[in-house]
PDB file of C-alpha atoms in Angstrom:
ATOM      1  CA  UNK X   1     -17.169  11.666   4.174  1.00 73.00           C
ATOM      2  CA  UNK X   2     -17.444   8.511   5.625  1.00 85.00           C
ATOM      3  CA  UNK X   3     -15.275   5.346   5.531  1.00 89.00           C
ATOM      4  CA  UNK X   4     -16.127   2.882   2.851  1.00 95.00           C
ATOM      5  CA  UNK X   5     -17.392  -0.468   3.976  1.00 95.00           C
ATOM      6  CA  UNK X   6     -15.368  -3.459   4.234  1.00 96.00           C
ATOM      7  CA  UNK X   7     -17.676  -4.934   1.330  1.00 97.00           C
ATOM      8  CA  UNK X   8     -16.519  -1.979  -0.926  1.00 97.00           C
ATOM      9  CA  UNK X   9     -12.631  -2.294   0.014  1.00 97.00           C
ATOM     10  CA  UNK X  10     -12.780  -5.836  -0.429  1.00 97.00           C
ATOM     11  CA  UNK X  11     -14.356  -5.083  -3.921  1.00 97.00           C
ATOM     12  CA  UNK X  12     -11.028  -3.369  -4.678  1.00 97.00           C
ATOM     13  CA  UNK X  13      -8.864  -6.069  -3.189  1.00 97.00           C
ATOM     14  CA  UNK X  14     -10.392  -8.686  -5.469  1.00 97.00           C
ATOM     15  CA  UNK X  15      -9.202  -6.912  -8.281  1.00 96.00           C
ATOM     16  CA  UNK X  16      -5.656  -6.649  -7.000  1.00 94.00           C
ATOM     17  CA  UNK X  17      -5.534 -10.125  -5.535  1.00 95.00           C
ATOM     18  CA  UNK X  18      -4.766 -12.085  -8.803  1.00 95.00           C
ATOM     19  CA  UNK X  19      -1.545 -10.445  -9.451  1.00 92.00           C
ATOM     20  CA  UNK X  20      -0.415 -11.161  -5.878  1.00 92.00           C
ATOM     21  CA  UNK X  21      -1.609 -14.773  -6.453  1.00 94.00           C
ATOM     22  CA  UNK X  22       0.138 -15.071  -9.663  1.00 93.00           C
ATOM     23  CA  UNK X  23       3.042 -14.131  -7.751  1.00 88.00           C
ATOM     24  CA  UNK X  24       2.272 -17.017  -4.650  1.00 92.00           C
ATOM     25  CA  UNK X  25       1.103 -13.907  -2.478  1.00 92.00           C
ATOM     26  CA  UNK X  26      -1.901 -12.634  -1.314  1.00 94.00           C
ATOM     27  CA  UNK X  27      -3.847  -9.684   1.094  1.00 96.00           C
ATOM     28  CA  UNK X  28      -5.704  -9.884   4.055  1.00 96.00           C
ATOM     29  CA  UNK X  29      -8.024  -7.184   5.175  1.00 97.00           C
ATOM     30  CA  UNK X  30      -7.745  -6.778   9.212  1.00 97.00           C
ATOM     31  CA  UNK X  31      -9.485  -3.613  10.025  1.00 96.00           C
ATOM     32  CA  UNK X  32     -11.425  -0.260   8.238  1.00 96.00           C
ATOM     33  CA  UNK X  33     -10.337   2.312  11.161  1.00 95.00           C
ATOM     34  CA  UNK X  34     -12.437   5.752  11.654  1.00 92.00           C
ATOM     35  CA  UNK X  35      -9.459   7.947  10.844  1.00 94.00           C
ATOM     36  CA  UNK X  36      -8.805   6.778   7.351  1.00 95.00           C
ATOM     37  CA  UNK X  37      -6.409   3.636   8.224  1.00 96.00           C
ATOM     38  CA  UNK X  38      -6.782   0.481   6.300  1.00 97.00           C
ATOM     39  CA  UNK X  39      -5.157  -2.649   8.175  1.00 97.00           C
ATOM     40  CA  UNK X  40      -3.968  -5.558   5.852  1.00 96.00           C
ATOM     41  CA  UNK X  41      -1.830  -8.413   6.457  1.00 95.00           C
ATOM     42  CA  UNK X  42       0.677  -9.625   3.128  1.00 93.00           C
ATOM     43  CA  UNK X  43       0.573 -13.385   3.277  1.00 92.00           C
ATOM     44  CA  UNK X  44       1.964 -16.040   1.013  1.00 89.00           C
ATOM     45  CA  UNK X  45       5.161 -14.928  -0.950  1.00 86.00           C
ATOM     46  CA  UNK X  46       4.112 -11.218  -0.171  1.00 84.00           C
ATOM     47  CA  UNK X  47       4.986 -11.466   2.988  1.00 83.00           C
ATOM     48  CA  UNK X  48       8.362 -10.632   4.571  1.00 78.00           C
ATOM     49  CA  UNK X  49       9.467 -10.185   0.362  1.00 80.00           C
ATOM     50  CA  UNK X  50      11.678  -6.989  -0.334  1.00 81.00           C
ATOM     51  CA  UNK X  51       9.557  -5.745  -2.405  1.00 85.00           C
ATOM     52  CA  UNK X  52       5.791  -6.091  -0.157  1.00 86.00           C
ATOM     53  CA  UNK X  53       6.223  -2.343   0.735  1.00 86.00           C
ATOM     54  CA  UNK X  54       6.167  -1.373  -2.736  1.00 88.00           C
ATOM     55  CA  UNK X  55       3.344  -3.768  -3.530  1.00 89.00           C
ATOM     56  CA  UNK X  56       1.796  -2.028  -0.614  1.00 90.00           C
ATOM     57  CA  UNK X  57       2.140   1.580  -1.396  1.00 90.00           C
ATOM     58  CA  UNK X  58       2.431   1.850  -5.171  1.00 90.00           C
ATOM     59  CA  UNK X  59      -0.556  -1.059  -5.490  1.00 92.00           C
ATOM     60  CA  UNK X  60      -2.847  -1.764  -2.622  1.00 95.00           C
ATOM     61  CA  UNK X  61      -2.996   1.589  -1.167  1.00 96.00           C
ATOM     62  CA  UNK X  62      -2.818   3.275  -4.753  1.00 96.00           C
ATOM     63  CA  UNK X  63      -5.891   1.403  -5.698  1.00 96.00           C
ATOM     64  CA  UNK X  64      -7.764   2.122  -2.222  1.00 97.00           C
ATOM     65  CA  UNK X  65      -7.107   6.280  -2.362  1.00 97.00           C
ATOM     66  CA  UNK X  66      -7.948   6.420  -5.999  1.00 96.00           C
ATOM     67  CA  UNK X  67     -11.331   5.265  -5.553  1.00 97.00           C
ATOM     68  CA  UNK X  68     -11.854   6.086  -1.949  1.00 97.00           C
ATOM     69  CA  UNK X  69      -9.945   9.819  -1.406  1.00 96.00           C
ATOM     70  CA  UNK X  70     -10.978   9.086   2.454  1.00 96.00           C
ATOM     71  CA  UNK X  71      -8.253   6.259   3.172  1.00 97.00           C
ATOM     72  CA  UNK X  72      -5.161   8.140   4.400  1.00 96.00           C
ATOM     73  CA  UNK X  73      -2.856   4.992   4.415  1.00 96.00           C
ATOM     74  CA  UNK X  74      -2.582   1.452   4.119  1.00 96.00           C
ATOM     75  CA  UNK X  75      -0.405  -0.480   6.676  1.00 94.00           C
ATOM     76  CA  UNK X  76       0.404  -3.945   6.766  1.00 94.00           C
ATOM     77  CA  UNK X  77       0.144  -5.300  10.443  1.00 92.00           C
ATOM     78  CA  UNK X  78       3.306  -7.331  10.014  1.00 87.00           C
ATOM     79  CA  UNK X  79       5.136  -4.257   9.735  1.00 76.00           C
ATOM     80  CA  UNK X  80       6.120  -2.146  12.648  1.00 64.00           C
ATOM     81  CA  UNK X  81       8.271   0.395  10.633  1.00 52.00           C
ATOM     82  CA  UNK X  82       7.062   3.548   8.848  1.00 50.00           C
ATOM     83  CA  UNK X  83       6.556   2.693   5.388  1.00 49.00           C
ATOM     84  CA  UNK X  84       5.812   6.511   3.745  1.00 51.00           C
ATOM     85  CA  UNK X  85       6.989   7.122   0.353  1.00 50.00           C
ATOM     86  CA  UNK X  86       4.739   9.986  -0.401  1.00 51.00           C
ATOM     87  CA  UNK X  87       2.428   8.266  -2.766  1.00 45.00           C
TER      88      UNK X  87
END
């Protein structure tokens, strides 16, 4: 299978985006990679905030695999720490 377009992941970030906002944050997308990595940056409140790894995992990256099952993982580019919780 190939890897969605940025188009189609930004489709999915759009609908994630206003709870970030509501919160002062938001999500950049940096790069679609060829083996199933998605690239973000957290801005706004989201980023350096305790809880942007959850937001990451258990949100952004939820909402990518579910409709794309060819995204492996979501990383934020501001991170340089593994940030696997097995979801």
């Amino acid at each position: 299978m190939a890897m969605p377009t940025r188009e189609e992941i930004e489709a999915v970030l759009d609908e994630i985006r206003p709870a970030l906002r509501f919160d002062g944050g938001d999500v950049e997308l940096v790069d679609v990679q060829e083996d199933g990595v998605v690239l973000v940056r957290m801005m706004g409140a989201c980023s350096g905030c305790g809880m942007s790894v959850l937001t990451l995992k258990a949100g952004i990256e939820r909402a990518l695999k579910n409709r794309f099952p060819e995204i492996k993982e979501v990383r934020d580019v501001n991170l340089d720490i593994p940030t696997t919780f097995g979801f």
